[in-house]
mmCIF file of C-alpha atoms and ligand atoms in Angstrom:
data_model
loop_
_atom_site.group_PDB
_atom_site.id
_atom_site.type_symbol
_atom_site.label_atom_id
_atom_site.label_comp_id
_atom_site.label_asym_id
_atom_site.label_seq_id
_atom_site.Cartn_x
_atom_site.Cartn_y
_atom_site.Cartn_z
ATOM 1 C CA MET A 259 76.886 -6.748 57.824
ATOM 2 C CA ILE A 260 78.803 -3.723 56.617
ATOM 3 C CA THR A 261 77.376 -1.644 53.782
ATOM 4 C CA GLY A 262 80.228 0.107 52.005
ATOM 5 C CA GLY A 263 82.310 -2.801 53.297
ATOM 6 C CA LEU A 264 84.860 -2.647 50.478
ATOM 7 C CA GLY A 265 85.442 1.046 51.107
ATOM 8 C CA PHE A 266 87.979 2.754 53.310
ATOM 9 C CA ILE A 267 86.359 2.681 56.759
ATOM 10 C CA GLY A 268 84.213 -0.377 56.037
ATOM 11 C CA SER A 269 87.166 -2.582 55.106
ATOM 12 C CA ASN A 270 89.200 -1.502 58.133
ATOM 13 C CA LEU A 271 86.170 -2.319 60.287
ATOM 14 C CA ALA A 272 85.881 -5.689 58.549
ATOM 15 C CA ARG A 273 89.492 -6.478 59.446
ATOM 16 C CA ARG A 274 88.845 -5.553 63.078
ATOM 17 C CA LEU A 275 85.708 -7.737 63.231
ATOM 18 C CA VAL A 276 87.292 -10.730 61.477
ATOM 19 C CA ALA A 277 90.184 -10.576 63.954
ATOM 20 C CA ALA A 278 87.585 -10.735 66.753
ATOM 21 C CA GLY A 279 86.022 -13.867 65.212
ATOM 22 C CA VAL A 280 82.841 -12.181 63.947
ATOM 23 C CA GLU A 281 81.067 -13.516 60.837
ATOM 24 C CA VAL A 282 81.075 -10.596 58.429
ATOM 25 C CA THR A 283 79.140 -9.849 55.236
ATOM 26 C CA LEU A 284 80.306 -6.942 53.102
ATOM 27 C CA VAL A 285 77.832 -5.225 50.804
ATOM 28 C CA ASP A 286 79.247 -2.820 48.254
ATOM 29 C CA SER A 287 78.407 -1.641 44.746
ATOM 30 C CA LEU A 288 82.045 -0.974 43.750
ATOM 31 C CA VAL A 289 81.059 2.137 41.779
ATOM 32 C CA PRO A 290 84.460 3.336 40.488
ATOM 33 C CA GLU A 291 84.033 6.941 41.662
ATOM 34 C CA TYR A 292 83.733 5.793 45.287
ATOM 35 C CA GLY A 293 86.281 4.258 47.644
ATOM 36 C CA GLY A 294 85.428 0.573 47.187
ATOM 37 C CA ASN A 295 88.424 -1.552 46.256
ATOM 38 C CA MET A 296 88.839 -5.350 46.364
ATOM 39 C CA PHE A 297 92.423 -4.844 47.459
ATOM 40 C CA ASN A 298 91.053 -3.380 50.706
ATOM 41 C CA ILE A 299 90.214 -6.902 51.850
ATOM 42 C CA ALA A 300 93.446 -8.549 50.663
ATOM 43 C CA GLY A 301 94.337 -11.196 53.214
ATOM 44 C CA ILE A 302 90.830 -11.525 54.680
ATOM 45 C CA GLU A 303 88.944 -12.218 51.443
ATOM 46 C CA ASP A 304 88.412 -15.864 52.428
ATOM 47 C CA GLN A 305 87.065 -14.927 55.840
ATOM 48 C CA VAL A 306 84.252 -12.605 54.766
ATOM 49 C CA VAL A 307 81.198 -12.919 52.553
ATOM 50 C CA VAL A 308 81.219 -10.313 49.794
ATOM 51 C CA ASN A 309 77.964 -9.318 48.136
ATOM 52 C CA ILE A 310 78.241 -6.846 45.272
ATOM 53 C CA SER A 311 74.903 -5.063 45.602
ATOM 54 C CA ASP A 312 73.671 -1.529 45.528
ATOM 55 C CA ILE A 313 71.964 -0.218 48.655
ATOM 56 C CA ARG A 314 69.491 1.536 46.319
ATOM 57 C CA ASP A 315 68.157 -1.927 45.441
ATOM 58 C CA ARG A 316 65.627 -2.419 48.206
ATOM 59 C CA TYR A 317 64.895 -6.034 47.325
ATOM 60 C CA SER A 318 68.551 -7.000 47.755
ATOM 61 C CA MET A 319 68.680 -5.103 51.003
ATOM 62 C CA ALA A 320 65.505 -6.717 52.315
ATOM 63 C CA TYR A 321 67.086 -10.110 51.671
ATOM 64 C CA LEU A 322 70.481 -9.215 53.082
ATOM 65 C CA VAL A 323 69.396 -7.730 56.430
ATOM 66 C CA ARG A 324 67.218 -10.723 57.381
ATOM 67 C CA ASP A 325 69.609 -12.795 59.440
ATOM 68 C CA LYS A 326 72.137 -10.238 60.724
ATOM 69 C CA ASP A 327 72.716 -9.094 64.314
ATOM 70 C CA LEU A 328 74.504 -5.870 63.464
ATOM 71 C CA LEU A 329 74.388 -3.488 60.538
ATOM 72 C CA PHE A 330 77.240 -1.038 60.097
ATOM 73 C CA ASN A 331 75.681 1.288 57.584
ATOM 74 C CA LEU A 332 78.671 2.937 55.913
ATOM 75 C CA ALA A 333 77.821 2.948 52.200
ATOM 76 C CA GLY A 334 77.689 6.509 50.983
ATOM 77 C CA GLN A 335 78.456 8.997 48.284
ATOM 78 C CA THR A 336 81.208 11.051 49.943
ATOM 79 C CA SER A 337 82.122 13.801 47.489
ATOM 80 C CA HIS A 338 80.707 17.230 48.281
ATOM 81 C CA MET A 339 81.486 18.530 44.797
ATOM 82 C CA ASP A 340 79.879 15.503 43.106
ATOM 83 C CA ALA A 341 76.790 16.050 45.246
ATOM 84 C CA MET A 342 76.538 19.608 43.951
ATOM 85 C CA ALA A 343 77.037 18.497 40.333
ATOM 86 C CA ASP A 344 74.624 15.548 40.626
ATOM 87 C CA PRO A 345 72.371 16.110 43.644
ATOM 88 C CA TYR A 346 69.925 13.349 42.713
ATOM 89 C CA THR A 347 72.450 10.519 42.959
ATOM 90 C CA ASP A 348 73.499 11.809 46.354
ATOM 91 C CA LEU A 349 69.849 11.972 47.380
ATOM 92 C CA GLU A 350 69.251 8.394 46.236
ATOM 93 C CA ILE A 351 72.231 6.952 48.110
ATOM 94 C CA ASN A 352 72.577 9.087 51.219
ATOM 95 C CA CYS A 353 68.896 9.682 51.874
ATOM 96 C CA ARG A 354 66.383 7.477 50.039
ATOM 97 C CA ALA A 355 68.389 4.241 50.263
ATOM 98 C CA GLN A 356 68.866 4.804 54.003
ATOM 99 C CA LEU A 357 65.123 4.913 54.457
ATOM 100 C CA SER A 358 64.630 1.733 52.478
ATOM 101 C CA ILE A 359 67.353 -0.068 54.459
ATOM 102 C CA LEU A 360 65.547 0.891 57.659
ATOM 103 C CA GLU A 361 62.223 -0.219 56.192
ATOM 104 C CA ALA A 362 63.846 -3.548 55.336
ATOM 105 C CA CYS A 363 64.995 -3.854 58.948
ATOM 106 C CA ARG A 364 61.545 -2.965 60.245
ATOM 107 C CA GLU A 365 59.884 -5.588 58.086
ATOM 108 C CA ALA A 366 62.426 -8.391 58.219
ATOM 109 C CA ASN A 367 64.673 -7.918 61.251
ATOM 110 C CA PRO A 368 63.652 -5.326 63.844
ATOM 111 C CA GLU A 369 66.060 -6.901 66.356
ATOM 112 C CA ILE A 370 69.086 -5.716 64.367
ATOM 113 C CA LYS A 371 71.305 -2.953 65.760
ATOM 114 C CA THR A 372 72.529 -0.331 63.292
ATOM 115 C CA ILE A 373 75.518 2.001 63.366
ATOM 116 C CA PHE A 374 75.325 4.885 60.893
ATOM 117 C CA ALA A 375 78.285 6.919 59.582
ATOM 118 C CA SER A 376 77.189 10.544 59.411
ATOM 119 C CA THR A 377 79.399 13.590 58.951
ATOM 120 C CA ARG A 378 80.489 16.764 60.705
ATOM 121 C CA GLN A 379 79.673 18.568 57.450
ATOM 122 C CA LEU A 380 76.093 18.963 58.582
ATOM 123 C CA TYR A 381 77.095 21.549 61.211
ATOM 124 C CA GLY A 382 78.116 23.886 58.391
ATOM 125 C CA GLN A 383 80.228 26.896 59.382
ATOM 126 C CA PRO A 384 80.840 26.586 63.122
ATOM 127 C CA GLU A 385 79.416 29.265 65.384
ATOM 128 C CA TYR A 386 81.753 28.162 68.173
ATOM 129 C CA LEU A 387 84.650 25.778 68.687
ATOM 130 C CA PRO A 388 84.997 23.002 69.546
ATOM 131 C CA VAL A 389 81.716 21.905 67.968
ATOM 132 C CA ASP A 390 79.567 19.688 70.180
ATOM 133 C CA GLU A 391 76.485 17.683 69.211
ATOM 134 C CA ASN A 392 74.175 20.530 70.280
ATOM 135 C CA HIS A 393 75.651 22.932 67.743
ATOM 136 C CA PRO A 394 73.027 24.193 65.240
ATOM 137 C CA LEU A 395 72.788 22.162 62.045
ATOM 138 C CA GLN A 396 73.203 24.452 59.057
ATOM 139 C CA PRO A 397 74.431 22.388 56.086
ATOM 140 C CA VAL A 398 76.288 24.256 53.368
ATOM 141 C CA ASP A 399 75.951 21.602 50.676
ATOM 142 C CA VAL A 400 73.585 19.005 49.258
ATOM 143 C CA ASN A 401 75.594 16.077 50.604
ATOM 144 C CA ALA A 402 75.263 17.304 54.180
ATOM 145 C CA ILE A 403 71.491 17.745 53.838
ATOM 146 C CA ASN A 404 71.106 14.184 52.569
ATOM 147 C CA LYS A 405 73.408 12.777 55.266
ATOM 148 C CA LEU A 406 71.387 14.680 57.854
ATOM 149 C CA ALA A 407 68.196 13.081 56.566
ATOM 150 C CA GLY A 408 69.938 9.684 56.580
ATOM 151 C CA GLU A 409 71.011 9.974 60.201
ATOM 152 C CA GLN A 410 67.649 11.353 61.306
ATOM 153 C CA TYR A 411 65.829 8.409 59.725
ATOM 154 C CA HIS A 412 68.032 6.145 61.815
ATOM 155 C CA ILE A 413 67.216 8.050 65.002
ATOM 156 C CA LEU A 414 63.519 8.093 64.115
ATOM 157 C CA TYR A 415 63.430 4.324 63.571
ATOM 158 C CA ASN A 416 65.179 3.895 66.904
ATOM 159 C CA ASN A 417 62.646 6.085 68.682
ATOM 160 C CA VAL A 418 59.473 4.964 66.915
ATOM 161 C CA TYR A 419 60.151 1.308 66.082
ATOM 162 C CA GLY A 420 62.831 0.381 68.601
ATOM 163 C CA ILE A 421 65.382 -0.497 65.884
ATOM 164 C CA ARG A 422 68.470 0.260 67.920
ATOM 165 C CA THR A 423 70.737 2.795 66.266
ATOM 166 C CA THR A 424 73.875 4.770 66.987
ATOM 167 C CA VAL A 425 75.004 7.650 64.777
ATOM 168 C CA PHE A 426 78.571 8.904 64.477
ATOM 169 C CA ARG A 427 79.313 12.295 63.001
ATOM 170 C CA LEU A 428 82.754 11.620 61.625
ATOM 171 C CA THR A 429 85.306 14.305 61.039
ATOM 172 C CA ASN A 430 88.142 13.879 58.481
ATOM 173 C CA THR A 431 89.061 10.233 58.801
ATOM 174 C CA TYR A 432 92.336 8.985 57.356
ATOM 175 C CA GLY A 433 94.575 5.945 57.275
ATOM 176 C CA PRO A 434 95.461 2.923 55.183
ATOM 177 C CA ARG A 435 92.916 2.076 52.435
ATOM 178 C CA MET A 436 91.582 5.616 52.063
ATOM 179 C CA ARG A 437 90.908 6.784 48.511
ATOM 180 C CA VAL A 438 94.004 8.602 47.226
ATOM 181 C CA LYS A 439 93.206 8.586 43.506
ATOM 182 C CA ASP A 440 91.467 11.975 43.761
ATOM 183 C CA ALA A 441 89.898 14.299 46.336
ATOM 184 C CA ARG A 442 86.446 12.653 46.239
ATOM 185 C CA GLN A 443 86.855 11.262 49.757
ATOM 186 C CA THR A 444 89.174 13.903 51.199
ATOM 187 C CA PHE A 445 91.824 16.382 50.066
ATOM 188 C CA LEU A 446 94.259 14.537 52.328
ATOM 189 C CA GLY A 447 94.071 11.502 50.030
ATOM 190 C CA VAL A 448 95.489 13.515 47.146
ATOM 191 C CA TRP A 449 98.177 15.009 49.367
ATOM 192 C CA ILE A 450 99.258 11.532 50.464
ATOM 193 C CA ARG A 451 99.363 10.318 46.882
ATOM 194 C CA CYS A 452 101.454 13.338 45.837
ATOM 195 C CA VAL A 453 104.022 13.036 48.625
ATOM 196 C CA THR A 454 104.292 9.307 47.920
ATOM 197 C CA GLU A 455 104.907 10.065 44.237
ATOM 198 C CA ASN A 456 107.078 13.054 45.190
ATOM 199 C CA VAL A 457 105.114 15.529 43.100
ATOM 200 C CA PRO A 458 103.777 18.933 44.232
ATOM 201 C CA PHE A 459 100.298 19.321 45.689
ATOM 202 C CA GLU A 460 98.076 22.328 46.333
ATOM 203 C CA VAL A 461 96.911 23.655 49.690
ATOM 204 C CA TRP A 462 93.749 25.721 49.288
ATOM 205 C CA GLY A 463 93.523 28.503 51.824
ATOM 206 C CA GLY A 464 95.798 26.982 54.420
ATOM 207 C CA THR A 465 94.826 28.747 57.635
ATOM 208 C CA GLN A 466 91.634 26.756 58.281
ATOM 209 C CA LEU A 467 91.687 24.461 61.303
ATOM 210 C CA ARG A 468 90.698 20.812 61.069
ATOM 211 C CA ASP A 469 90.807 17.680 63.193
ATOM 212 C CA PHE A 470 91.564 14.160 62.005
ATOM 213 C CA THR A 471 90.571 10.721 63.244
ATOM 214 C CA TYR A 472 92.830 7.778 62.473
ATOM 215 C CA VAL A 473 90.696 5.039 60.947
ATOM 216 C CA ASP A 474 91.394 2.462 63.685
ATOM 217 C CA ASP A 475 90.020 4.928 66.231
ATOM 218 C CA ALA A 476 86.851 5.478 64.172
ATOM 219 C CA VAL A 477 86.453 1.704 63.886
ATOM 220 C CA GLU A 478 86.921 1.289 67.634
ATOM 221 C CA ALA A 479 84.144 3.794 68.331
ATOM 222 C CA MET A 480 81.800 1.788 66.100
ATOM 223 C CA VAL A 481 82.712 -1.466 67.820
ATOM 224 C CA LEU A 482 82.170 0.100 71.254
ATOM 225 C CA ALA A 483 78.746 1.393 70.188
ATOM 226 C CA ALA A 484 77.782 -1.965 68.720
ATOM 227 C CA THR A 485 78.421 -3.689 72.022
ATOM 228 C CA CYS A 486 76.718 -1.210 74.354
ATOM 229 C CA ASN A 487 73.015 -0.511 74.850
ATOM 230 C CA ALA A 488 73.681 2.950 76.286
ATOM 231 C CA SER A 489 74.551 4.092 72.766
ATOM 232 C CA ASP A 490 71.072 3.316 71.397
ATOM 233 C CA GLY A 491 69.386 6.355 69.873
ATOM 234 C CA LYS A 492 72.453 8.526 70.447
ATOM 235 C CA ILE A 493 74.506 10.760 68.161
ATOM 236 C CA PHE A 494 78.233 11.138 68.831
ATOM 237 C CA ASN A 495 80.917 13.344 67.355
ATOM 238 C CA LEU A 496 84.284 11.773 66.722
ATOM 239 C CA GLY A 497 87.416 13.894 66.617
ATOM 240 C CA GLY A 498 91.159 13.799 66.849
ATOM 241 C CA ASP A 499 93.932 14.345 69.369
ATOM 242 C CA CYS A 500 94.559 17.903 68.126
ATOM 243 C CA SER A 501 93.404 20.574 65.733
ATOM 244 C CA ILE A 502 95.811 21.800 63.093
ATOM 245 C CA ASP A 503 95.733 24.372 60.288
ATOM 246 C CA LEU A 504 96.110 22.927 56.813
ATOM 247 C CA ARG A 505 99.420 24.578 56.087
ATOM 248 C CA SER A 506 100.943 23.064 59.222
ATOM 249 C CA LEU A 507 99.422 19.739 58.217
ATOM 250 C CA ALA A 508 101.098 20.001 54.811
ATOM 251 C CA ASP A 509 104.413 20.799 56.539
ATOM 252 C CA LEU A 510 104.020 17.826 58.868
ATOM 253 C CA LEU A 511 103.193 15.495 55.999
ATOM 254 C CA THR A 512 106.154 16.507 53.835
ATOM 255 C CA GLU A 513 108.468 16.390 56.853
ATOM 256 C CA LEU A 514 107.319 12.883 57.862
ATOM 257 C CA SER A 515 107.521 11.656 54.304
ATOM 258 C CA GLY A 516 110.803 13.333 53.465
ATOM 259 C CA SER A 517 109.309 14.024 50.031
ATOM 260 C CA GLY A 518 106.809 16.220 48.239
ATOM 261 C CA ARG A 519 106.254 19.969 48.280
ATOM 262 C CA TYR A 520 103.216 22.179 48.071
ATOM 263 C CA GLU A 521 101.895 25.511 46.883
ATOM 264 C CA VAL A 522 99.320 27.566 48.735
ATOM 265 C CA ARG A 523 96.559 28.993 46.555
ATOM 266 C CA GLU A 524 93.109 30.501 46.859
ATOM 267 C CA TYR A 525 90.125 28.187 47.022
ATOM 268 C CA PRO A 526 88.529 27.604 43.619
ATOM 269 C CA LYS A 527 85.286 29.618 43.522
ATOM 270 C CA GLU A 528 82.896 26.652 43.466
ATOM 271 C CA ARG A 529 84.708 25.029 46.387
ATOM 272 C CA LYS A 530 84.839 28.244 48.421
ATOM 273 C CA ALA A 531 81.033 28.471 48.224
ATOM 274 C CA ILE A 532 80.653 25.260 50.304
ATOM 275 C CA GLU A 533 83.644 25.726 52.598
ATOM 276 C CA ILE A 534 83.008 25.530 56.356
ATOM 277 C CA GLY A 535 85.959 27.511 57.735
ATOM 278 C CA ASP A 536 87.564 26.323 60.972
ATOM 279 C CA TYR A 537 86.255 23.120 62.514
ATOM 280 C CA TYR A 538 87.215 20.803 65.303
ATOM 281 C CA ALA A 539 85.000 18.555 67.349
ATOM 282 C CA ASP A 540 84.112 18.296 70.987
ATOM 283 C CA PHE A 541 83.939 14.515 71.379
ATOM 284 C CA SER A 542 83.502 14.467 75.158
ATOM 285 C CA LEU A 543 80.099 12.770 74.838
ATOM 286 C CA ALA A 544 81.718 9.745 73.139
ATOM 287 C CA GLU A 545 84.380 9.788 75.878
ATOM 288 C CA SER A 546 81.909 9.814 78.747
ATOM 289 C CA SER A 547 79.283 7.509 77.191
ATOM 290 C CA LEU A 548 81.404 4.985 75.295
ATOM 291 C CA GLY A 549 84.795 5.311 76.956
ATOM 292 C CA TRP A 550 86.145 6.259 73.508
ATOM 293 C CA THR A 551 89.116 8.502 72.990
ATOM 294 C CA PRO A 552 91.407 8.947 69.987
ATOM 295 C CA SER A 553 94.457 6.795 70.703
ATOM 296 C CA ILE A 554 96.621 7.412 67.619
ATOM 297 C CA PRO A 555 98.235 10.872 67.498
ATOM 298 C CA LEU A 556 98.197 12.614 64.139
ATOM 299 C CA ALA A 557 101.927 12.252 63.368
ATOM 300 C CA LYS A 558 101.857 8.540 64.179
ATOM 301 C CA GLY A 559 98.738 7.972 62.078
ATOM 302 C CA LEU A 560 100.210 9.836 59.136
ATOM 303 C CA LYS A 561 103.404 7.772 59.367
ATOM 304 C CA LYS A 562 101.406 4.533 59.271
ATOM 305 C CA THR A 563 99.389 5.826 56.327
ATOM 306 C CA LEU A 564 102.466 6.915 54.382
ATOM 307 C CA SER A 565 104.156 3.591 54.938
ATOM 308 C CA PHE A 566 101.025 1.768 53.671
ATOM 309 C CA TYR A 567 100.957 3.782 50.445
ATOM 310 C CA ARG A 568 104.688 3.499 49.929
ATOM 311 C CA GLU A 569 104.076 -0.236 49.679
ATOM 312 C CA PHE A 570 100.657 -0.438 48.035
ATOM 313 C CA LEU A 571 100.068 2.786 46.049
ATOM 314 C CA PRO A 572 99.713 0.988 42.663
ATOM 315 C CA HIS A 573 96.560 -0.715 43.975
ATOM 316 C CA TYR A 574 94.948 2.676 44.629
ATOM 317 C CA ILE A 575 95.603 4.723 41.485
HETATM 318 N N1 NAD B 1283 86.275 9.292 55.371
HETATM 319 C C1 NAD B 1283 85.810 10.368 55.990
HETATM 320 O O1 NAD B 1283 86.566 11.301 56.311
HETATM 321 C C2 NAD B 1283 84.334 10.484 56.336
HETATM 322 C C3 NAD B 1283 83.904 11.658 56.980
HETATM 323 C C4 NAD B 1283 82.552 11.784 57.286
HETATM 324 C C5 NAD B 1283 81.660 10.765 56.981
HETATM 325 N N2 NAD B 1283 82.109 9.647 56.356
HETATM 326 C C6 NAD B 1283 81.119 8.610 56.025
HETATM 327 O O2 NAD B 1283 81.627 7.331 56.324
HETATM 328 C C7 NAD B 1283 81.127 6.369 55.388
HETATM 329 C C8 NAD B 1283 82.268 5.578 54.814
HETATM 330 O O3 NAD B 1283 83.105 6.474 54.113
HETATM 331 P P1 NAD B 1283 84.540 6.099 53.565
HETATM 332 O O4 NAD B 1283 85.430 7.213 53.889
HETATM 333 O O5 NAD B 1283 84.912 4.715 53.963
HETATM 334 O O6 NAD B 1283 84.265 6.198 51.994
HETATM 335 P P2 NAD B 1283 84.391 5.081 50.859
HETATM 336 O O7 NAD B 1283 83.958 5.728 49.586
HETATM 337 O O8 NAD B 1283 85.726 4.452 50.883
HETATM 338 O O9 NAD B 1283 83.325 4.009 51.319
HETATM 339 C C9 NAD B 1283 81.999 4.057 50.932
HETATM 340 C C10 NAD B 1283 81.686 2.746 50.257
HETATM 341 O O10 NAD B 1283 80.313 2.734 49.942
HETATM 342 C C11 NAD B 1283 80.169 2.120 48.699
HETATM 343 N N3 NAD B 1283 78.930 2.590 48.115
HETATM 344 C C12 NAD B 1283 78.637 3.845 47.692
HETATM 345 N N4 NAD B 1283 77.408 3.879 47.193
HETATM 346 C C13 NAD B 1283 76.915 2.628 47.310
HETATM 347 C C14 NAD B 1283 75.693 2.047 46.958
HETATM 348 N N5 NAD B 1283 74.723 2.769 46.379
HETATM 349 N N6 NAD B 1283 75.493 0.742 47.236
HETATM 350 C C15 NAD B 1283 76.466 0.005 47.807
HETATM 351 N N7 NAD B 1283 77.663 0.498 48.145
HETATM 352 C C16 NAD B 1283 77.883 1.805 47.892
HETATM 353 C C17 NAD B 1283 81.375 2.548 47.893
HETATM 354 O O11 NAD B 1283 81.632 1.659 46.820
HETATM 355 C C18 NAD B 1283 82.447 2.544 48.942
HETATM 356 O O12 NAD B 1283 83.117 1.302 48.978
HETATM 357 C C19 NAD B 1283 80.348 7.162 54.332
HETATM 358 O O13 NAD B 1283 78.976 7.051 54.592
HETATM 359 C C20 NAD B 1283 80.805 8.578 54.543
HETATM 360 O O14 NAD B 1283 79.799 9.535 54.204
HETATM 361 C C21 NAD B 1283 83.433 9.474 56.018
#
């Protein structure tokens, strides 16, 4: 079962699992502000069970987790700005609902294994680079605090109740089926939309370093964790093959696309207040424990993403 299964990462994971012959149930609320999209499962819609439910509904969740072997728990509110504007919805989805999903597992299916999608945002402004899993946790926004609670509930239920869990702290993840309508999922979505439509986009700041994981690599990490007991109770960073400043990323994107242009401007004030500065991950623990390494270099991943949106953009705007 994949919560958030009609979203960006969830639907790519669903494709990977269906190809491997796994029986897959997708649970998603399809709230328009989030990344869920029926087109994300075009071509596999007859090979998955889709249940339009909200993870905040604990009775639905209690029913749905009963007979599953694996739970990929990916449903989330992803926008940092929305979490600041409406902290209670973020709390309900990223924190409270996570607890009730785990309670449902404890009551109805303690044998299930869960994989939780957490975020690098909870490290806040890095004190050193690359950031490893032992870096202090100093969230700079409401979303990161709620995601931190969500992941820690998973670890607690692993340790106290033996409900096996692996947590991934994802960095910027990109690829086909990401949300490009606006910046709610990531700024890169808007950039990709703009270069595809050949209209200008804005780069805020521009010198900050980031790393990027191609979605197939993120999915592979989750599959590796799902099939290995050594990952139980562990937290892993994911990362990318390189770190890059945002201005260079914008140059690379426009060069690969052969279209689009950008302007550099100051961060808007409200965004600057929750900005983390430079970040890139040390993912050596995932390498040594899971045998995971990012396999798609940034330029190749961006090319694949651009070619997807050149073909399918109307389904995403
Ligand atoms: N994409 C990234 O760069 C990134 C980075 C860090 C963490 N993550 C985490 O990975 C997970 C997946 O993110 P994504 O990028 O695929 O985003 P996404 O928005 O495409 O996917 C999330 C899905 O969850 C669904 N959802 C949201 N609230 C729900 C609810 N209450 N009940 C049921 N479904 C609900 C949405 O409809 C959406 O389909 C999220 O938990 C996110 O916090 C993503």
